[in-house]
Structures are given as C-alpha cells and as structure tokens.
Amino acid sequence: MTLFHFANCIALAYAPYFMTYKCSGLAEYGVFWKCIQAGAMYLVTQLCKMLLLATFFPATDLFFYLLLQEFLKNTVDVADLIGLHIVMTKFAGKGETKFLVAGLGWASAELLMTRLVPLWVGARSVEFDWKYLQMSFDSNISLVSNFFLYLYLQNDSKSLV
C-alpha cells in the first residue's frame, strides 16, 4: 500500500510539470536543454543565497529581535529576481516561449530540490500521512505561482518599452 501512496504522491507532484511541457508546445520547439539550464540557474542562485546568508548573517544566540538584521536577511531574496533576469536575458527565442521555458525550468528545479527527498523518504514509510499529499498539491501551486510571476514580469517589461 505504501508503494501506491508513494506513486500517487509522485504522480500528483510531477505529472503537471510533464503535462505543461508537452501540452504548451515547448516539446515542439526542442527547448528541453534550455529548461535544464534555467533549472541550473535556480541552483546557482540558491547557492549564492545560502553563501550570502551564512557569510554575512550568521546565527546568533541573542535573545532580542533585531529588526534591521531580519530585514537585511529578507533582502537576500532579491537574488531570485536577479537570477530570473539572467535567465530571461540569456535565452534567445520568442517572448512567450522564453517565459514558459524560464518558468518551467525554475519551477521544476525547485520541485526537485525541495520535494523529491521528503517524498522519497516519507511517502514510502509504513504509515499513510496526509502531509505528503499536501506537499504534492503544494508543488502544483508553486508551478502556477511561478508562471503568474513570469506573466507579471512579461507584462511589466512590455509597459516599460
């Protein structure tokens, strides 16, 4: 039974990404390698964010809350936008295809890095747990939110020109 639960969670998490790739026409353009490159840029961006956080904002044992330090920690997320900008300017192609490639590559890499190991370890356990189905649904929400972010960036870049 645990194998079925694991297969259900994996299919629920990864099937929308595969269907998006096949049904959006990206497979016809042969942009699989560009999706891989966008995912690699996600990995580089996350590595840079971790290095920045570990270098400049080490964990302290202070008991009081430093508002400025927490604000500066949260500004490290701007690295995601810089990474997205690099992905969007690096890839040549039509506008819609470029945004789909960047969105699908970025979201797929996020899915692999944040949810594959927990699903592999947890969903194969002896007991059924709803949190793995919720994690699988959350990956679909992440895919949709990444695409909406790219659509917003596309409309914002059109208004600037």
Coordinates of N, CA and C in Angstrom, one line a residue:
M1 N 0.8 -1.2 0.0 CA 0.0 0.0 0.0 C 0.9 1.3 0.0
T2 N 2.0 1.2 0.7 CA 2.9 2.4 0.7 C 3.4 2.7 -0.7
L3 N 3.6 1.7 -1.5 CA 4.1 1.9 -2.8 C 3.1 2.7 -3.6
F4 N 1.8 2.4 -3.5 CA 0.8 3.1 -4.2 C 0.7 4.6 -3.7
H5 N 0.8 4.7 -2.4 CA 0.8 6.1 -1.8 C 2.0 6.9 -2.4
F6 N 3.2 6.3 -2.4 CA 4.3 7.0 -3.0 C 4.1 7.3 -4.4
A7 N 3.6 6.3 -5.2 CA 3.4 6.6 -6.7 C 2.3 7.7 -6.9
N8 N 1.3 7.7 -6.0 CA 0.3 8.7 -6.1 C 0.9 10.1 -5.8
C9 N 1.7 10.2 -4.8 CA 2.3 11.5 -4.5 C 3.2 12.0 -5.6
I10 N 4.0 11.0 -6.1 CA 5.0 11.4 -7.2 C 4.2 11.8 -8.4
A11 N 3.2 11.1 -8.8 CA 2.4 11.4 -10.0 C 1.7 12.8 -9.8
L12 N 1.2 13.0 -8.6 CA 0.5 14.2 -8.3 C 1.4 15.4 -8.3
A13 N 2.7 15.2 -7.9 CA 3.6 16.3 -7.9 C 4.3 16.6 -9.3
Y14 N 4.6 15.5 -10.0 CA 5.4 15.7 -11.2 C 4.6 15.6 -12.5
A15 N 3.4 15.1 -12.5 CA 2.7 15.0 -13.8 C 2.3 16.4 -14.3
P16 N 1.9 17.3 -13.5 CA 1.5 18.7 -14.1 C 2.7 19.3 -14.8
Y17 N 3.9 19.1 -14.3 CA 5.1 19.7 -15.0 C 5.3 19.0 -16.3
F18 N 5.2 17.7 -16.4 CA 5.3 17.0 -17.6 C 4.2 17.4 -18.6
M19 N 3.0 17.5 -18.1 CA 1.9 17.9 -19.0 C 2.0 19.3 -19.5
T20 N 2.5 20.2 -18.6 CA 2.8 21.6 -19.0 C 3.8 21.6 -20.2
Y21 N 4.9 20.8 -20.0 CA 5.9 20.8 -21.1 C 5.4 20.2 -22.4
K22 N 4.6 19.2 -22.3 CA 4.1 18.5 -23.5 C 2.9 19.4 -24.2
C23 N 2.0 19.9 -23.4 CA 0.8 20.5 -23.9 C 1.0 22.0 -24.3
S24 N 2.0 22.6 -23.7 CA 2.2 24.0 -24.1 C 3.0 24.2 -25.4
G25 N 3.4 23.2 -26.0 CA 4.1 23.3 -27.2 C 5.6 23.5 -27.1
L26 N 6.1 23.4 -25.9 CA 7.6 23.5 -25.6 C 8.3 22.3 -26.2
A27 N 7.7 21.1 -26.2 CA 8.3 19.9 -26.7 C 8.5 20.1 -28.3
E28 N 7.7 20.8 -28.9 CA 7.8 21.0 -30.4 C 9.0 21.9 -30.7
Y29 N 9.3 22.8 -29.8 CA 10.5 23.7 -30.0 C 11.8 23.1 -29.7
G30 N 11.8 22.0 -29.0 CA 13.0 21.4 -28.6 C 13.8 22.2 -27.5
V31 N 13.2 22.7 -26.5 CA 13.8 23.6 -25.6 C 14.1 22.8 -24.2
F32 N 14.1 21.5 -24.3 CA 14.4 20.8 -23.0 C 15.7 21.2 -22.4
W33 N 16.7 21.3 -23.2 CA 18.0 21.7 -22.7 C 18.0 23.1 -22.1
K34 N 17.2 24.0 -22.6 CA 17.1 25.3 -22.1 C 16.4 25.3 -20.7
C35 N 15.4 24.4 -20.6 CA 14.7 24.2 -19.3 C 15.7 23.7 -18.2
I36 N 16.6 22.8 -18.7 CA 17.7 22.3 -17.8 C 18.6 23.4 -17.4
Q37 N 18.9 24.3 -18.3 CA 19.8 25.4 -18.0 C 19.1 26.4 -17.0
A38 N 17.8 26.6 -17.2 CA 17.1 27.5 -16.3 C 17.1 26.9 -14.9
G39 N 16.9 25.6 -14.8 CA 17.0 24.9 -13.5 C 18.4 25.0 -12.9
A40 N 19.4 24.9 -13.7 CA 20.8 25.1 -13.2 C 21.0 26.5 -12.7
M41 N 20.4 27.5 -13.3 CA 20.5 28.8 -12.8 C 19.7 29.0 -11.5
Y42 N 18.7 28.2 -11.3 CA 18.0 28.2 -10.0 C 18.9 27.7 -8.9
L43 N 19.7 26.6 -9.2 CA 20.6 26.0 -8.3 C 21.7 27.0 -7.9
V44 N 22.2 27.7 -8.9 CA 23.3 28.6 -8.7 C 22.8 29.8 -7.8
T45 N 21.6 30.2 -8.1 CA 21.0 31.3 -7.3 C 20.8 30.9 -5.9
Q46 N 20.3 29.7 -5.6 CA 20.1 29.2 -4.3 C 21.4 29.1 -3.5
L47 N 22.5 28.6 -4.2 CA 23.8 28.5 -3.6 C 24.3 29.9 -3.2
C48 N 24.1 30.9 -4.1 CA 24.6 32.2 -3.8 C 23.8 32.8 -2.6
K49 N 22.5 32.5 -2.5 CA 21.7 33.0 -1.4 C 22.2 32.3 -0.1
M50 N 22.5 31.0 -0.1 CA 23.0 30.4 1.1 C 24.3 30.9 1.5
L51 N 25.2 31.1 0.6 CA 26.5 31.7 0.9 C 26.4 33.1 1.5
L52 N 25.5 33.9 0.9 CA 25.3 35.3 1.5 C 24.8 35.2 2.9
L53 N 23.8 34.4 3.1 CA 23.2 34.3 4.4 C 24.2 33.7 5.4
A54 N 24.9 32.7 5.1 CA 25.9 32.1 6.0 C 27.1 33.1 6.3
T55 N 27.5 33.8 5.3 CA 28.6 34.7 5.5 C 28.3 36.0 6.2
F56 N 27.3 36.7 5.8 CA 27.0 38.0 6.4 C 26.0 38.0 7.5
F57 N 25.2 36.9 7.6 CA 24.2 36.9 8.7 C 24.3 35.6 9.5
P58 N 25.3 35.4 10.2 CA 25.5 34.1 11.0 C 24.4 34.1 12.1
A59 N 24.1 32.9 12.5 CA 23.1 32.7 13.5 C 23.7 33.2 14.9
T60 N 22.9 33.9 15.6 CA 23.4 34.4 16.9 C 22.5 33.8 18.0
D61 N 23.0 33.9 19.2 CA 22.3 33.4 20.4 C 21.7 34.6 21.2
L62 N 21.5 35.7 20.5 CA 20.9 36.8 21.2 C 19.4 36.6 21.4
F63 N 18.9 37.1 22.5 CA 17.5 36.9 22.9 C 16.6 38.0 22.4
F64 N 17.2 39.1 21.8 CA 16.3 40.2 21.4 C 16.3 40.2 19.8
Y65 N 15.3 40.7 19.3 CA 15.0 40.7 17.9 C 15.5 41.9 17.2
L66 N 16.4 41.7 16.3 CA 17.0 42.8 15.5 C 16.2 43.0 14.2
L67 N 15.5 44.1 14.2 CA 14.6 44.3 13.0 C 15.4 44.6 11.8
L68 N 16.5 45.3 11.9 CA 17.3 45.6 10.7 C 18.0 44.4 10.2
Q69 N 18.5 43.5 11.1 CA 19.1 42.3 10.6 C 18.1 41.4 9.9
E70 N 16.9 41.3 10.4 CA 15.9 40.5 9.8 C 15.5 41.0 8.4
F71 N 15.4 42.4 8.3 CA 15.1 43.0 7.0 C 16.2 42.7 6.0
L72 N 17.5 42.8 6.4 CA 18.6 42.5 5.5 C 18.6 41.0 5.1
K73 N 18.2 40.1 6.0 CA 18.2 38.7 5.7 C 17.1 38.5 4.6
N74 N 16.0 39.2 4.7 CA 14.9 39.0 3.7 C 15.3 39.7 2.4
T75 N 16.2 40.6 2.3 CA 16.5 41.2 1.1 C 17.4 40.3 0.2
V76 N 17.9 39.2 0.8 CA 18.7 38.3 0.0 C 17.8 37.6 -1.0
D77 N 16.5 37.6 -0.8 CA 15.6 37.0 -1.8 C 15.6 37.8 -3.1
V78 N 16.2 38.9 -3.1 CA 16.3 39.7 -4.4 C 17.2 38.9 -5.3
A79 N 18.0 38.0 -4.8 CA 18.9 37.2 -5.7 C 18.0 36.4 -6.6
D80 N 16.9 36.0 -6.2 CA 16.0 35.2 -7.1 C 15.6 36.1 -8.3
L81 N 15.3 37.3 -8.1 CA 14.9 38.2 -9.2 C 16.1 38.4 -10.1
I82 N 17.3 38.5 -9.5 CA 18.5 38.7 -10.4 C 18.7 37.5 -11.2
G83 N 18.5 36.3 -10.6 CA 18.7 35.0 -11.3 C 17.6 34.9 -12.5
L84 N 16.4 35.3 -12.2 CA 15.4 35.3 -13.2 C 15.7 36.3 -14.3
H85 N 16.2 37.4 -14.0 CA 16.6 38.4 -15.0 C 17.7 37.8 -15.9
I86 N 18.7 37.1 -15.3 CA 19.7 36.5 -16.1 C 19.2 35.4 -17.0
V87 N 18.3 34.6 -16.5 CA 17.7 33.6 -17.3 C 16.9 34.2 -18.5
M88 N 16.2 35.3 -18.2 CA 15.3 35.9 -19.3 C 16.2 36.6 -20.3
T89 N 17.3 37.1 -20.0 CA 18.1 37.8 -20.9 C 19.1 36.9 -21.7
K90 N 19.4 35.8 -21.1 CA 20.4 34.8 -21.7 C 19.8 34.0 -22.8
F91 N 18.5 33.6 -22.7 CA 17.9 32.7 -23.7 C 17.3 33.5 -24.8
A92 N 17.6 33.1 -26.0 CA 17.1 33.7 -27.2 C 15.8 32.9 -27.6
G93 N 14.8 33.6 -28.1 CA 13.6 33.0 -28.5 C 12.5 33.9 -28.5
K94 N 11.3 33.4 -28.9 CA 10.1 34.3 -28.8 C 9.7 34.6 -27.4
G95 N 9.0 35.6 -27.2 CA 8.7 36.1 -25.9 C 7.9 35.1 -25.0
E96 N 6.9 34.5 -25.6 CA 6.1 33.6 -24.8 C 6.8 32.3 -24.5
T97 N 7.6 31.8 -25.5 CA 8.4 30.6 -25.3 C 9.5 30.8 -24.2
K98 N 10.1 32.0 -24.3 CA 11.1 32.3 -23.3 C 10.6 32.3 -21.9
F99 N 9.4 32.9 -21.7 CA 8.8 32.9 -20.4 C 8.4 31.5 -19.9
L100 N 7.8 30.7 -20.8 CA 7.5 29.4 -20.5 C 8.7 28.5 -20.1
V101 N 9.8 28.7 -20.8 CA 11.0 27.9 -20.6 C 11.5 28.3 -19.2
A102 N 11.6 29.6 -18.9 CA 12.2 30.1 -17.7 C 11.3 29.6 -16.5
G103 N 10.0 29.7 -16.7 CA 9.0 29.3 -15.6 C 9.1 27.9 -15.3
L104 N 9.0 27.1 -16.4 CA 9.0 25.6 -16.2 C 10.4 25.1 -15.7
G105 N 11.5 25.6 -16.2 CA 12.8 25.2 -15.7 C 13.0 25.6 -14.2
W106 N 12.6 26.8 -13.9 CA 12.8 27.3 -12.5 C 11.9 26.5 -11.5
A107 N 10.7 26.3 -11.9 CA 9.7 25.6 -11.0 C 10.1 24.1 -10.9
S108 N 10.6 23.5 -12.0 CA 11.0 22.1 -11.9 C 12.2 21.9 -11.0
A109 N 13.1 22.8 -11.1 CA 14.3 22.7 -10.3 C 13.9 22.9 -8.8
E110 N 13.0 23.8 -8.6 CA 12.6 24.0 -7.2 C 11.9 22.7 -6.7
L111 N 11.1 22.1 -7.5 CA 10.4 20.9 -7.2 C 11.4 19.8 -6.8
L112 N 12.3 19.6 -7.7 CA 13.3 18.5 -7.4 C 14.1 18.7 -6.2
M113 N 14.5 20.0 -5.9 CA 15.4 20.2 -4.8 C 14.6 20.3 -3.5
T114 N 13.4 20.7 -3.5 CA 12.7 20.8 -2.2 C 11.7 19.7 -1.8
R115 N 11.3 18.9 -2.8 CA 10.3 17.9 -2.5 C 10.6 16.5 -2.9
L116 N 11.6 16.2 -3.6 CA 11.9 14.9 -4.0 C 12.4 14.0 -2.8
V117 N 13.3 14.5 -2.1 CA 13.8 13.7 -1.0 C 12.7 13.5 0.1
P118 N 12.0 14.5 0.5 CA 10.9 14.2 1.5 C 9.9 13.2 1.0
L119 N 9.5 13.3 -0.3 CA 8.6 12.4 -0.8 C 9.2 11.0 -0.9
W120 N 10.4 10.9 -1.3 CA 11.1 9.6 -1.4 C 11.2 8.9 0.0
V121 N 11.6 9.7 1.0 CA 11.7 9.1 2.3 C 10.4 8.9 3.1
G122 N 9.6 10.0 3.0 CA 8.4 9.9 3.8 C 7.2 9.2 3.2
A123 N 7.0 9.3 2.0 CA 5.8 8.7 1.4 C 6.0 7.2 1.2
R124 N 7.2 6.7 1.4 CA 7.4 5.2 1.3 C 7.3 4.6 2.7
S125 N 7.1 5.4 3.7 CA 7.0 4.8 5.1 C 5.8 3.9 5.3
V126 N 5.8 3.3 6.4 CA 4.8 2.3 6.7 C 3.4 2.9 6.8
E127 N 3.4 4.1 7.5 CA 2.1 4.8 7.7 C 1.7 5.8 6.7
F128 N 0.5 5.9 6.4 CA 0.0 6.9 5.5 C -0.1 8.2 6.2
D129 N 0.3 9.3 5.5 CA 0.3 10.6 6.1 C -0.2 11.6 5.1
W130 N -1.1 12.5 5.5 CA -1.7 13.4 4.6 C -0.7 14.5 4.2
K131 N 0.4 14.7 5.0 CA 1.3 15.8 4.7 C 2.0 15.6 3.3
Y132 N 2.2 14.4 2.9 CA 2.8 14.2 1.6 C 1.9 14.5 0.4
L133 N 0.6 14.2 0.6 CA -0.3 14.6 -0.4 C -0.4 16.1 -0.5
Q134 N -0.4 16.8 0.7 CA -0.4 18.2 0.7 C 0.9 18.8 0.1
M135 N 2.0 18.2 0.3 CA 3.2 18.6 -0.3 C 3.2 18.5 -1.8
S136 N 2.5 17.4 -2.3 CA 2.4 17.2 -3.8 C 1.4 18.3 -4.3
F137 N 0.3 18.6 -3.7 CA -0.5 19.7 -4.1 C 0.2 21.0 -4.1
D138 N 1.0 21.2 -3.1 CA 1.8 22.5 -3.0 C 2.7 22.7 -4.1
S139 N 3.3 21.6 -4.7 CA 4.1 21.7 -5.8 C 3.4 22.2 -7.0
N140 N 2.1 21.8 -7.2 CA 1.3 22.4 -8.3 C 1.0 23.8 -8.1
I141 N 0.8 24.2 -6.8 CA 0.5 25.7 -6.6 C 1.8 26.5 -6.9
S142 N 3.0 25.9 -6.6 CA 4.2 26.5 -6.9 C 4.4 26.7 -8.4
L143 N 4.0 25.7 -9.2 CA 4.1 25.8 -10.6 C 3.2 27.0 -11.1
V144 N 2.0 27.1 -10.6 CA 1.1 28.1 -11.1 C 1.6 29.5 -10.6
S145 N 2.1 29.6 -9.4 CA 2.6 30.9 -8.9 C 3.9 31.3 -9.7
N146 N 4.7 30.4 -10.1 CA 5.9 30.8 -10.9 C 5.5 31.3 -12.2
F147 N 4.5 30.6 -12.8 CA 4.0 31.1 -14.1 C 3.3 32.5 -14.0
F148 N 2.6 32.7 -13.0 CA 2.0 34.1 -12.8 C 3.1 35.1 -12.6
L149 N 4.1 34.8 -11.9 CA 5.2 35.7 -11.7 C 5.8 36.1 -13.0
Y150 N 6.0 35.1 -13.9 CA 6.6 35.4 -15.2 C 5.7 36.2 -16.1
L151 N 4.4 35.9 -16.0 CA 3.4 36.7 -16.7 C 3.4 38.1 -16.3
Y152 N 3.5 38.3 -15.0 CA 3.6 39.7 -14.4 C 4.8 40.4 -14.9
L153 N 6.0 39.7 -14.9 CA 7.2 40.3 -15.3 C 7.1 40.6 -16.8
Q154 N 6.5 39.7 -17.6 CA 6.3 39.9 -19.0 C 5.5 41.2 -19.3
N155 N 4.4 41.3 -18.6 CA 3.5 42.5 -18.8 C 4.2 43.7 -18.3
D156 N 5.0 43.6 -17.2 CA 5.7 44.8 -16.7 C 6.8 45.2 -17.6
S157 N 7.5 44.3 -18.3 CA 8.6 44.6 -19.2 C 8.0 45.2 -20.5
K158 N 6.8 44.8 -20.9 CA 6.2 45.4 -22.1 C 5.8 46.9 -21.8
S159 N 5.4 47.2 -20.5 CA 4.9 48.5 -20.2 C 6.1 49.5 -20.2
L160 N 7.3 49.0 -19.9 CA 8.5 49.8 -19.9 C 9.0 50.2 -21.2
V161 N 8.7 49.4 -22.2 CA 9.2 49.7 -23.6 C 8.2 50.6 -24.3

